[in-house]
Amino acid sequence: MKATAIAPANIAFIKYWGKKDEVLRLPENGSVSMCLSNLLTTTTVEFSLEYKENSVDIGGDKGNERPAYVPITSGLRRGKKEGTTRIIAHIDRIRKIAGISLKAKVVTKNNFPTGTGLSSSASGFAALTLAGAKAAGLNLTEKNLSILARQGSGSACRSIPDGFVEWLDGNTSETSYGISLFPPEHWEICDVVAVVSREKKETPTTEGMKGARSSLFLPTRLRNIKDKINRIKDLIKDKRFKDFGEMVEAEALELHAIMLTSQPSLIYLMPNSILLMKLVKKWRSEGLECYFTVNTGQDIHIIVEKKNVSELLERLKTIEEVRNIIINESARGARIAEEHLF
Ligand code: DP6
C-alpha cells in the first residue's frame, strides 16, 4: 500500500480567484492553465498497519526542500503545522473513499529551491492525490482524481490532466474539474519564471480570495469571464501568440484589480514585481515578443515562444533584482513514479 507520484505546478492564463463554495472549493469562475515542466513535487504515501500515527515529512526540518503546499504564513512553524493539517485532511478524504482506516506516512519534496517564494499548492495536492489514491488501492479516473485534488487546493485540479487545461465551472463537486484541452506538444510556448523576492506572501491565497466578493469589480469580471475563456481557448487552438499574450497580461492585471479593490485590500505586487512587469512591456516595444502574468507577486511568469527563450534569458540575466530563473515548457500532468522517497 505504497505509491509515489510526481505532479507539476501550473500557470493560469485565466485565473481562479474567489469561491462560490468554500468547503468544496468550487470557484467563482472557470479558469485555463498550462502544466509546467520544471516545477515539480514528488510525494510518496504509504498506508500500513505498522503505523500507529499519521506522519507527514514536509521537509524543512531536514534542511533542503520546502513542500509545495505548506501555506505561507508569518512563520515556518505555523505554516508547517497548517500544512500538515491540510495534508491529513486530504488523506482523510482518500481513506473515506477507499473505506480504510489505516494510518499513513507521507513524504514529499520539490525540485525547486527553498526560500525563493515559489510555492505551489497545485503540484503538492495533485501529487498527494495521485499517490494517496494509488496507495489506498483506488483506481480513479482522471476526472475523479481532479475532483479529489480540487478539494485539497483548487488549482491542484488543473495539475492532474496534461498540457493545456480548463477547469470547468460547475455548480456541484461532480461538475467542477480539470480537462486537458490540448496535449503539451500542441504549442511550443514557455513560461520563464523570474523570481524577484524571497518574501513570503503576507496573506495566503485561501485567505486572500475570501474577500473577492467585496470588490465592486467582481460582478463585471464574472459577466465577461465565459467569453474570455472561450476566446483564450480559440487563441490557444489557433496558436495566435500576440493576441493570446495580450489577453494573458490583461487578465493578470484584472486579477490584481480585484485584489486591490477588495476589503481589506490585498497588495501582493512588490516593487520588483512591477519592475519586471514594466521591463517586459519595454522589451516587447523593442521587438521581443513576451508577456507577463503574475499570481501573488514574488515571481513574474514571462510567457514567450520557445524560439525566443534565449533572447529573453540574455536580458533577464542583466537584471540584478532577478534572483532565480526557471524555464518551463508545457508538461504532462500528474503521473505515477516507480522510485519511492522512503
Ligand atoms: C492566484 O489554488 O492556492 O494562483 O483553493 O484556496 O488552495 P486554494 O487556492 P489556490 O489559488 C490559486 C490562485 C491563483 C490563481 C490561479 O492559479 O488560478
mmCIF file of C-alpha atoms and ligand atoms in Angstrom:
data_model
loop_
_atom_site.group_PDB
_atom_site.id
_atom_site.type_symbol
_atom_site.label_atom_id
_atom_site.label_comp_id
_atom_site.label_asym_id
_atom_site.label_seq_id
_atom_site.Cartn_x
_atom_site.Cartn_y
_atom_site.Cartn_z
ATOM 1 C CA MET A 1 0.000 0.000 0.000
ATOM 2 C CA LYS A 2 2.754 2.419 -1.006
ATOM 3 C CA ALA A 3 2.774 4.686 -4.065
ATOM 4 C CA THR A 4 4.679 7.688 -5.405
ATOM 5 C CA ALA A 5 3.517 10.400 -7.773
ATOM 6 C CA ILE A 6 5.064 13.398 -9.489
ATOM 7 C CA ALA A 7 2.917 16.416 -10.320
ATOM 8 C CA PRO A 8 3.637 19.756 -11.990
ATOM 9 C CA ALA A 9 2.678 23.227 -10.875
ATOM 10 C CA ASN A 10 0.581 25.108 -13.407
ATOM 11 C CA ILE A 11 0.312 28.706 -14.558
ATOM 12 C CA ALA A 12 -3.174 30.099 -15.030
ATOM 13 C CA PHE A 13 -3.811 32.208 -18.138
ATOM 14 C CA ILE A 14 -7.364 32.860 -16.934
ATOM 15 C CA LYS A 15 -7.239 32.941 -13.141
ATOM 16 C CA TYR A 16 -9.121 31.329 -10.275
ATOM 17 C CA TRP A 17 -9.887 33.898 -7.590
ATOM 18 C CA GLY A 18 -12.833 33.542 -5.224
ATOM 19 C CA LYS A 19 -15.022 30.587 -4.322
ATOM 20 C CA LYS A 20 -18.749 30.045 -4.542
ATOM 21 C CA ASP A 21 -18.343 27.141 -2.083
ATOM 22 C CA GLU A 22 -15.513 27.328 0.461
ATOM 23 C CA VAL A 23 -15.758 23.732 1.684
ATOM 24 C CA LEU A 24 -15.951 22.041 -1.720
ATOM 25 C CA ARG A 25 -13.611 24.630 -3.241
ATOM 26 C CA LEU A 26 -15.954 25.449 -6.102
ATOM 27 C CA PRO A 27 -14.553 28.539 -7.832
ATOM 28 C CA GLU A 28 -16.450 31.693 -8.780
ATOM 29 C CA ASN A 29 -15.410 31.065 -12.377
ATOM 30 C CA GLY A 30 -13.691 28.612 -14.692
ATOM 31 C CA SER A 31 -10.001 29.001 -15.464
ATOM 32 C CA VAL A 32 -7.421 27.954 -18.072
ATOM 33 C CA SER A 33 -3.813 26.961 -17.393
ATOM 34 C CA MET A 34 -0.717 25.157 -18.595
ATOM 35 C CA CYS A 35 1.176 22.469 -16.643
ATOM 36 C CA LEU A 36 4.820 23.425 -16.027
ATOM 37 C CA SER A 37 7.691 21.080 -16.872
ATOM 38 C CA ASN A 38 10.185 22.263 -14.301
ATOM 39 C CA LEU A 39 8.238 22.986 -11.123
ATOM 40 C CA LEU A 40 7.532 19.540 -9.748
ATOM 41 C CA THR A 41 6.512 17.924 -6.488
ATOM 42 C CA THR A 42 7.230 14.253 -5.740
ATOM 43 C CA THR A 43 5.192 12.593 -2.994
ATOM 44 C CA THR A 44 5.197 9.086 -1.530
ATOM 45 C CA VAL A 45 2.247 7.845 0.520
ATOM 46 C CA GLU A 46 2.076 4.570 2.408
ATOM 47 C CA PHE A 47 -0.859 3.172 4.379
ATOM 48 C CA SER A 48 0.171 0.465 6.835
ATOM 49 C CA LEU A 49 -0.962 -1.390 9.944
ATOM 50 C CA GLU A 50 2.528 -0.785 11.268
ATOM 51 C CA TYR A 51 1.923 2.934 11.605
ATOM 52 C CA LYS A 52 0.328 3.911 14.898
ATOM 53 C CA GLU A 53 0.117 7.605 13.947
ATOM 54 C CA ASN A 54 -0.100 9.554 10.725
ATOM 55 C CA SER A 55 3.206 11.175 9.862
ATOM 56 C CA VAL A 56 3.985 13.876 7.354
ATOM 57 C CA ASP A 57 7.537 14.752 6.369
ATOM 58 C CA ILE A 58 7.174 18.056 4.675
ATOM 59 C CA GLY A 59 10.888 18.768 4.503
ATOM 60 C CA GLY A 60 12.190 21.870 6.195
ATOM 61 C CA ASP A 61 13.275 20.035 9.343
ATOM 62 C CA LYS A 62 15.966 18.207 7.457
ATOM 63 C CA GLY A 63 17.042 21.258 5.614
ATOM 64 C CA ASN A 64 16.689 21.304 1.877
ATOM 65 C CA GLU A 65 13.232 21.268 0.491
ATOM 66 C CA ARG A 66 10.102 23.106 1.360
ATOM 67 C CA PRO A 67 6.891 21.364 0.374
ATOM 68 C CA ALA A 68 4.696 22.856 -2.274
ATOM 69 C CA TYR A 69 1.590 23.081 -0.206
ATOM 70 C CA VAL A 70 2.619 24.429 3.150
ATOM 71 C CA PRO A 71 0.598 27.604 3.414
ATOM 72 C CA ILE A 72 2.962 30.507 3.780
ATOM 73 C CA THR A 73 2.122 32.322 6.974
ATOM 74 C CA SER A 74 4.056 34.549 9.295
ATOM 75 C CA GLY A 75 6.402 31.797 10.437
ATOM 76 C CA LEU A 76 7.606 28.452 9.177
ATOM 77 C CA ARG A 77 6.381 26.603 12.260
ATOM 78 C CA ARG A 78 2.870 27.874 11.947
ATOM 79 C CA GLY A 79 2.975 27.267 8.210
ATOM 80 C CA LYS A 80 4.205 23.716 8.647
ATOM 81 C CA LYS A 81 1.551 22.870 11.199
ATOM 82 C CA GLU A 82 -1.236 24.201 8.993
ATOM 83 C CA GLY A 83 0.259 22.433 6.015
ATOM 84 C CA THR A 84 0.318 19.140 7.900
ATOM 85 C CA THR A 85 -3.302 19.575 8.967
ATOM 86 C CA ARG A 86 -4.339 20.223 5.379
ATOM 87 C CA ILE A 87 -2.431 17.170 4.165
ATOM 88 C CA ILE A 88 -4.004 14.896 6.794
ATOM 89 C CA ALA A 89 -7.453 16.267 5.948
ATOM 90 C CA HIS A 90 -6.778 15.260 2.349
ATOM 91 C CA ILE A 91 -5.569 11.802 3.374
ATOM 92 C CA ASP A 92 -8.850 11.511 5.327
ATOM 93 C CA ARG A 93 -10.816 12.209 2.114
ATOM 94 C CA ILE A 94 -8.881 9.432 0.376
ATOM 95 C CA ARG A 95 -9.374 6.988 3.284
ATOM 96 C CA LYS A 96 -13.104 7.721 3.250
ATOM 97 C CA ILE A 97 -13.446 6.939 -0.472
ATOM 98 C CA ALA A 98 -11.344 3.771 -0.101
ATOM 99 C CA GLY A 99 -13.138 2.685 3.088
ATOM 100 C CA ILE A 100 -9.896 2.170 5.001
ATOM 101 C CA SER A 101 -8.747 3.390 8.404
ATOM 102 C CA LEU A 102 -5.002 2.607 8.184
ATOM 103 C CA LYS A 103 -2.591 5.294 9.314
ATOM 104 C CA ALA A 104 -0.472 6.955 6.645
ATOM 105 C CA LYS A 105 3.085 8.086 6.153
ATOM 106 C CA VAL A 106 3.585 10.951 3.692
ATOM 107 C CA VAL A 107 6.947 12.236 2.436
ATOM 108 C CA THR A 108 7.161 14.991 -0.140
ATOM 109 C CA LYS A 109 9.789 17.123 -1.865
ATOM 110 C CA ASN A 110 10.017 19.775 -4.538
ATOM 111 C CA ASN A 111 12.563 20.056 -7.344
ATOM 112 C CA PHE A 112 12.774 23.809 -6.890
ATOM 113 C CA PRO A 113 14.893 25.530 -4.276
ATOM 114 C CA THR A 114 13.602 26.616 -0.940
ATOM 115 C CA GLY A 115 13.232 30.232 0.106
ATOM 116 C CA THR A 116 12.514 31.652 -3.332
ATOM 117 C CA GLY A 117 8.908 32.477 -2.633
ATOM 118 C CA LEU A 118 7.917 29.820 -5.145
ATOM 119 C CA SER A 119 5.264 27.697 -3.605
ATOM 120 C CA SER A 120 2.564 25.856 -5.334
ATOM 121 C CA SER A 121 -0.240 24.108 -3.588
ATOM 122 C CA ALA A 122 -1.210 22.871 -7.064
ATOM 123 C CA SER A 123 1.714 20.467 -7.576
ATOM 124 C CA GLY A 124 1.590 19.446 -3.917
ATOM 125 C CA PHE A 125 -2.059 18.452 -3.755
ATOM 126 C CA ALA A 126 -2.047 16.895 -7.220
ATOM 127 C CA ALA A 127 0.893 14.627 -6.281
ATOM 128 C CA LEU A 128 -0.666 13.831 -2.902
ATOM 129 C CA THR A 129 -3.969 12.943 -4.551
ATOM 130 C CA LEU A 130 -2.492 10.563 -7.116
ATOM 131 C CA ALA A 131 -0.018 8.894 -4.731
ATOM 132 C CA GLY A 132 -2.611 8.664 -1.945
ATOM 133 C CA ALA A 133 -5.340 7.236 -4.180
ATOM 134 C CA LYS A 134 -2.998 4.603 -5.636
ATOM 135 C CA ALA A 135 -1.613 3.677 -2.210
ATOM 136 C CA ALA A 136 -5.175 3.255 -0.943
ATOM 137 C CA GLY A 137 -5.879 0.804 -3.772
ATOM 138 C CA LEU A 138 -8.213 3.157 -5.627
ATOM 139 C CA ASN A 139 -8.264 3.199 -9.394
ATOM 140 C CA LEU A 140 -9.786 6.610 -10.060
ATOM 141 C CA THR A 141 -10.422 8.168 -13.457
ATOM 142 C CA GLU A 142 -8.626 11.391 -14.374
ATOM 143 C CA LYS A 143 -11.886 13.237 -13.755
ATOM 144 C CA ASN A 144 -12.305 11.810 -10.257
ATOM 145 C CA LEU A 145 -8.651 12.455 -9.406
ATOM 146 C CA SER A 146 -9.121 16.064 -10.471
ATOM 147 C CA ILE A 147 -12.302 16.404 -8.382
ATOM 148 C CA LEU A 148 -10.452 14.990 -5.381
ATOM 149 C CA ALA A 149 -7.361 17.190 -5.905
ATOM 150 C CA ARG A 150 -9.602 20.267 -6.134
ATOM 151 C CA GLN A 151 -10.826 19.691 -2.591
ATOM 152 C CA GLY A 152 -7.235 19.878 -1.306
ATOM 153 C CA SER A 153 -6.414 23.048 -3.233
ATOM 154 C CA GLY A 154 -8.456 24.455 -6.088
ATOM 155 C CA SER A 155 -5.639 24.982 -8.565
ATOM 156 C CA ALA A 156 -4.437 21.387 -7.984
ATOM 157 C CA CYS A 157 -7.326 20.095 -10.112
ATOM 158 C CA ARG A 158 -5.565 21.675 -13.113
ATOM 159 C CA SER A 159 -2.330 19.760 -12.398
ATOM 160 C CA ILE A 160 -3.899 16.327 -12.940
ATOM 161 C CA PRO A 161 -4.569 16.470 -16.736
ATOM 162 C CA ASP A 162 -1.828 17.026 -19.340
ATOM 163 C CA GLY A 163 -0.723 20.176 -21.098
ATOM 164 C CA PHE A 164 -3.240 22.983 -21.585
ATOM 165 C CA VAL A 165 -6.092 22.565 -19.131
ATOM 166 C CA GLU A 166 -9.517 24.044 -18.476
ATOM 167 C CA TRP A 167 -11.084 23.888 -15.010
ATOM 168 C CA LEU A 168 -14.751 23.537 -15.858
ATOM 169 C CA ASP A 169 -17.028 25.844 -13.919
ATOM 170 C CA GLY A 170 -19.614 23.546 -12.368
ATOM 171 C CA ASN A 171 -22.070 24.230 -9.577
ATOM 172 C CA THR A 172 -21.530 20.828 -7.983
ATOM 173 C CA SER A 173 -18.475 18.857 -6.937
ATOM 174 C CA GLU A 174 -19.134 16.345 -9.725
ATOM 175 C CA THR A 175 -19.042 19.014 -12.433
ATOM 176 C CA SER A 176 -16.054 21.083 -11.266
ATOM 177 C CA TYR A 177 -12.797 19.550 -12.534
ATOM 178 C CA GLY A 178 -9.914 19.947 -14.956
ATOM 179 C CA ILE A 179 -9.839 18.602 -18.505
ATOM 180 C CA SER A 180 -6.986 18.603 -20.986
ATOM 181 C CA LEU A 181 -7.733 20.956 -23.901
ATOM 182 C CA PHE A 182 -4.525 20.188 -25.784
ATOM 183 C CA PRO A 183 -1.514 17.948 -25.099
ATOM 184 C CA PRO A 184 1.812 19.562 -24.068
ATOM 185 C CA GLU A 185 3.287 19.303 -27.561
ATOM 186 C CA HIS A 186 0.394 21.275 -29.085
ATOM 187 C CA TRP A 187 2.236 24.604 -28.775
ATOM 188 C CA GLU A 188 5.888 25.407 -28.102
ATOM 189 C CA ILE A 189 5.441 28.232 -25.663
ATOM 190 C CA CYS A 190 7.420 28.649 -22.458
ATOM 191 C CA ASP A 191 6.800 30.125 -19.049
ATOM 192 C CA VAL A 192 10.060 31.660 -17.887
ATOM 193 C CA VAL A 193 9.681 32.317 -14.175
ATOM 194 C CA ALA A 194 11.703 35.231 -12.845
ATOM 195 C CA VAL A 195 11.894 35.057 -9.065
ATOM 196 C CA VAL A 196 12.134 38.578 -7.701
ATOM 197 C CA SER A 197 11.565 38.177 -3.979
ATOM 198 C CA ARG A 198 12.240 35.830 -1.101
ATOM 199 C CA GLU A 199 9.489 37.473 0.931
ATOM 200 C CA LYS A 200 6.655 35.208 1.956
ATOM 201 C CA LYS A 201 3.277 36.498 0.945
ATOM 202 C CA GLU A 202 1.537 38.017 3.955
ATOM 203 C CA THR A 203 -1.891 36.616 3.171
ATOM 204 C CA PRO A 204 -2.195 33.012 1.934
ATOM 205 C CA THR A 205 -4.313 32.692 -1.205
ATOM 206 C CA THR A 206 -7.064 30.735 0.557
ATOM 207 C CA GLU A 207 -7.494 33.662 2.974
ATOM 208 C CA GLY A 208 -6.998 36.367 0.371
ATOM 209 C CA MET A 209 -9.624 35.113 -2.031
ATOM 210 C CA LYS A 210 -12.306 35.080 0.677
ATOM 211 C CA GLY A 211 -12.548 38.829 0.076
ATOM 212 C CA ALA A 212 -13.090 38.588 -3.702
ATOM 213 C CA ARG A 213 -16.798 39.371 -3.483
ATOM 214 C CA SER A 214 -16.099 42.597 -1.619
ATOM 215 C CA SER A 215 -14.574 44.051 -4.791
ATOM 216 C CA LEU A 216 -17.048 46.174 -6.732
ATOM 217 C CA PHE A 217 -15.425 44.898 -9.891
ATOM 218 C CA LEU A 218 -16.050 41.189 -9.354
ATOM 219 C CA PRO A 219 -19.557 41.208 -10.923
ATOM 220 C CA THR A 220 -18.111 42.862 -14.043
ATOM 221 C CA ARG A 221 -15.375 40.262 -14.188
ATOM 222 C CA LEU A 222 -17.841 37.404 -13.836
ATOM 223 C CA ARG A 223 -20.119 38.853 -16.510
ATOM 224 C CA ASN A 224 -17.312 38.673 -19.062
ATOM 225 C CA ILE A 225 -15.456 35.582 -17.956
ATOM 226 C CA LYS A 226 -17.190 32.971 -20.122
ATOM 227 C CA ASP A 227 -16.438 34.976 -23.263
ATOM 228 C CA LYS A 228 -12.845 35.361 -22.132
ATOM 229 C CA ILE A 229 -12.465 31.633 -21.576
ATOM 230 C CA ASN A 230 -13.927 30.828 -24.992
ATOM 231 C CA ARG A 231 -11.658 33.351 -26.631
ATOM 232 C CA ILE A 232 -8.473 32.182 -24.951
ATOM 233 C CA LYS A 233 -9.284 28.578 -25.888
ATOM 234 C CA ASP A 234 -9.588 29.662 -29.527
ATOM 235 C CA LEU A 235 -6.314 31.592 -29.338
ATOM 236 C CA ILE A 236 -4.518 28.548 -27.914
ATOM 237 C CA LYS A 237 -6.108 26.304 -30.541
ATOM 238 C CA ASP A 238 -5.033 28.621 -33.380
ATOM 239 C CA LYS A 239 -1.664 29.446 -31.735
ATOM 240 C CA ARG A 240 -2.153 33.190 -32.115
ATOM 241 C CA PHE A 241 0.636 34.245 -29.805
ATOM 242 C CA LYS A 242 0.250 38.035 -29.897
ATOM 243 C CA ASP A 243 -3.486 38.073 -29.168
ATOM 244 C CA PHE A 244 -3.011 35.310 -26.608
ATOM 245 C CA GLY A 245 -0.216 37.160 -24.803
ATOM 246 C CA GLU A 246 -2.162 40.416 -24.688
ATOM 247 C CA MET A 247 -5.106 38.622 -23.160
ATOM 248 C CA VAL A 248 -2.960 36.798 -20.591
ATOM 249 C CA GLU A 249 -1.386 40.064 -19.476
ATOM 250 C CA ALA A 250 -4.714 41.890 -19.252
ATOM 251 C CA GLU A 251 -6.143 39.019 -17.202
ATOM 252 C CA ALA A 252 -3.273 39.185 -14.688
ATOM 253 C CA LEU A 253 -3.878 42.913 -14.254
ATOM 254 C CA GLU A 254 -7.612 42.262 -13.846
ATOM 255 C CA LEU A 255 -6.854 39.739 -11.078
ATOM 256 C CA HIS A 256 -4.820 42.375 -9.267
ATOM 257 C CA ALA A 257 -7.560 44.958 -9.798
ATOM 258 C CA ILE A 258 -9.891 42.628 -7.868
ATOM 259 C CA MET A 259 -7.267 42.088 -5.157
ATOM 260 C CA LEU A 260 -6.508 45.797 -4.794
ATOM 261 C CA THR A 261 -10.184 46.754 -4.541
ATOM 262 C CA SER A 262 -11.204 44.044 -2.065
ATOM 263 C CA GLN A 263 -11.863 44.899 1.548
ATOM 264 C CA PRO A 264 -9.418 44.575 3.192
ATOM 265 C CA SER A 265 -7.310 45.411 0.170
ATOM 266 C CA LEU A 266 -4.649 42.970 -0.960
ATOM 267 C CA ILE A 267 -1.424 44.412 -2.300
ATOM 268 C CA TYR A 268 0.520 41.370 -3.459
ATOM 269 C CA LEU A 269 2.695 43.106 -6.052
ATOM 270 C CA MET A 270 6.086 44.238 -4.816
ATOM 271 C CA PRO A 271 8.422 46.882 -6.235
ATOM 272 C CA ASN A 272 10.453 44.238 -8.048
ATOM 273 C CA SER A 273 7.337 42.583 -9.488
ATOM 274 C CA ILE A 274 6.349 45.919 -11.003
ATOM 275 C CA LEU A 275 9.887 46.498 -12.228
ATOM 276 C CA LEU A 276 9.748 43.215 -14.154
ATOM 277 C CA MET A 277 6.249 43.881 -15.491
ATOM 278 C CA LYS A 278 7.427 47.200 -16.904
ATOM 279 C CA LEU A 279 10.579 45.637 -18.349
ATOM 280 C CA VAL A 280 8.510 43.013 -20.166
ATOM 281 C CA LYS A 281 6.494 45.791 -21.781
ATOM 282 C CA LYS A 282 9.686 47.659 -22.690
ATOM 283 C CA TRP A 283 11.308 44.574 -24.199
ATOM 284 C CA ARG A 284 8.161 43.993 -26.194
ATOM 285 C CA SER A 285 8.299 47.527 -27.585
ATOM 286 C CA GLU A 286 11.874 46.735 -28.634
ATOM 287 C CA GLY A 287 10.703 43.719 -30.617
ATOM 288 C CA LEU A 288 10.960 40.784 -28.192
ATOM 289 C CA GLU A 289 7.506 39.270 -28.108
ATOM 290 C CA CYS A 290 6.901 38.399 -24.460
ATOM 291 C CA TYR A 291 4.059 38.892 -21.989
ATOM 292 C CA PHE A 292 3.807 38.684 -18.223
ATOM 293 C CA THR A 293 1.399 37.026 -15.884
ATOM 294 C CA VAL A 294 1.586 37.103 -12.098
ATOM 295 C CA ASN A 295 -0.235 35.471 -9.219
ATOM 296 C CA THR A 296 0.802 36.652 -5.790
ATOM 297 C CA GLY A 297 3.788 38.729 -6.693
ATOM 298 C CA GLN A 298 7.005 37.010 -5.608
ATOM 299 C CA ASP A 299 7.656 35.805 -9.107
ATOM 300 C CA ILE A 300 6.786 37.044 -12.565
ATOM 301 C CA HIS A 301 5.888 34.488 -15.209
ATOM 302 C CA ILE A 302 7.056 35.586 -18.647
ATOM 303 C CA ILE A 303 5.266 33.851 -21.496
ATOM 304 C CA VAL A 304 7.357 33.576 -24.627
ATOM 305 C CA GLU A 305 7.595 31.375 -27.706
ATOM 306 C CA LYS A 306 10.322 28.751 -27.384
ATOM 307 C CA LYS A 307 12.327 30.286 -30.229
ATOM 308 C CA ASN A 308 12.706 33.493 -28.191
ATOM 309 C CA VAL A 309 13.683 31.996 -24.833
ATOM 310 C CA SER A 310 17.429 32.546 -25.241
ATOM 311 C CA GLU A 311 16.983 36.209 -26.130
ATOM 312 C CA LEU A 312 14.748 36.646 -23.088
ATOM 313 C CA LEU A 313 17.342 34.938 -20.880
ATOM 314 C CA GLU A 314 20.081 37.257 -22.140
ATOM 315 C CA ARG A 315 18.035 40.215 -20.971
ATOM 316 C CA LEU A 316 16.875 38.692 -17.700
ATOM 317 C CA LYS A 317 20.436 37.847 -16.702
ATOM 318 C CA THR A 318 21.339 41.525 -16.731
ATOM 319 C CA ILE A 319 18.648 42.396 -14.169
ATOM 320 C CA GLU A 320 20.163 42.131 -10.700
ATOM 321 C CA GLU A 321 16.750 42.029 -8.983
ATOM 322 C CA VAL A 322 16.094 38.632 -10.614
ATOM 323 C CA ARG A 323 17.235 36.053 -8.069
ATOM 324 C CA ASN A 324 16.408 32.914 -9.951
ATOM 325 C CA ILE A 325 15.133 31.907 -13.390
ATOM 326 C CA ILE A 326 13.160 28.726 -14.080
ATOM 327 C CA ILE A 327 12.307 27.790 -17.673
ATOM 328 C CA ASN A 328 9.163 25.737 -18.190
ATOM 329 C CA GLU A 329 7.551 24.184 -21.200
ATOM 330 C CA SER A 330 4.065 22.766 -21.288
ATOM 331 C CA ALA A 331 4.124 19.439 -19.466
ATOM 332 C CA ARG A 332 2.279 16.281 -18.609
ATOM 333 C CA GLY A 333 0.020 16.327 -15.592
ATOM 334 C CA ALA A 334 0.331 14.124 -12.509
ATOM 335 C CA ARG A 335 1.891 10.691 -13.073
ATOM 336 C CA ILE A 336 2.945 7.660 -11.076
ATOM 337 C CA ALA A 337 6.681 7.246 -10.386
ATOM 338 C CA GLU A 338 8.439 3.962 -9.669
ATOM 339 C CA GLU A 339 11.050 5.291 -7.268
ATOM 340 C CA HIS A 340 9.753 5.915 -3.733
ATOM 341 C CA LEU A 341 11.046 8.604 -1.352
ATOM 342 C CA PHE A 342 11.283 6.086 1.523
HETATM 343 C C1 DP6 B 1 -3.795 33.401 -7.755
HETATM 344 O O1 DP6 B 1 -5.400 27.018 -5.540
HETATM 345 O O2 DP6 B 1 -3.800 28.235 -3.992
HETATM 346 O O3 DP6 B 1 -2.743 31.318 -8.174
HETATM 347 O O4 DP6 B 1 -8.074 26.579 -3.428
HETATM 348 O O5 DP6 B 1 -7.601 28.125 -1.556
HETATM 349 O O6 DP6 B 1 -5.915 26.365 -2.165
HETATM 350 P P1 DP6 B 1 -6.993 27.306 -2.663
HETATM 351 O O7 DP6 B 1 -6.293 28.361 -3.620
HETATM 352 P P2 DP6 B 1 -5.125 28.186 -4.685
HETATM 353 O O8 DP6 B 1 -5.311 29.547 -5.524
HETATM 354 C C2 DP6 B 1 -4.524 29.905 -6.632
HETATM 355 C C3 DP6 B 1 -4.871 31.304 -7.044
HETATM 356 C C4 DP6 B 1 -4.007 31.925 -8.105
HETATM 357 C C5 DP6 B 1 -4.682 31.893 -9.464
HETATM 358 C C6 DP6 B 1 -4.720 30.563 -10.189
HETATM 359 O O9 DP6 B 1 -3.776 29.750 -10.073
HETATM 360 O O10 DP6 B 1 -5.697 30.345 -10.931
#
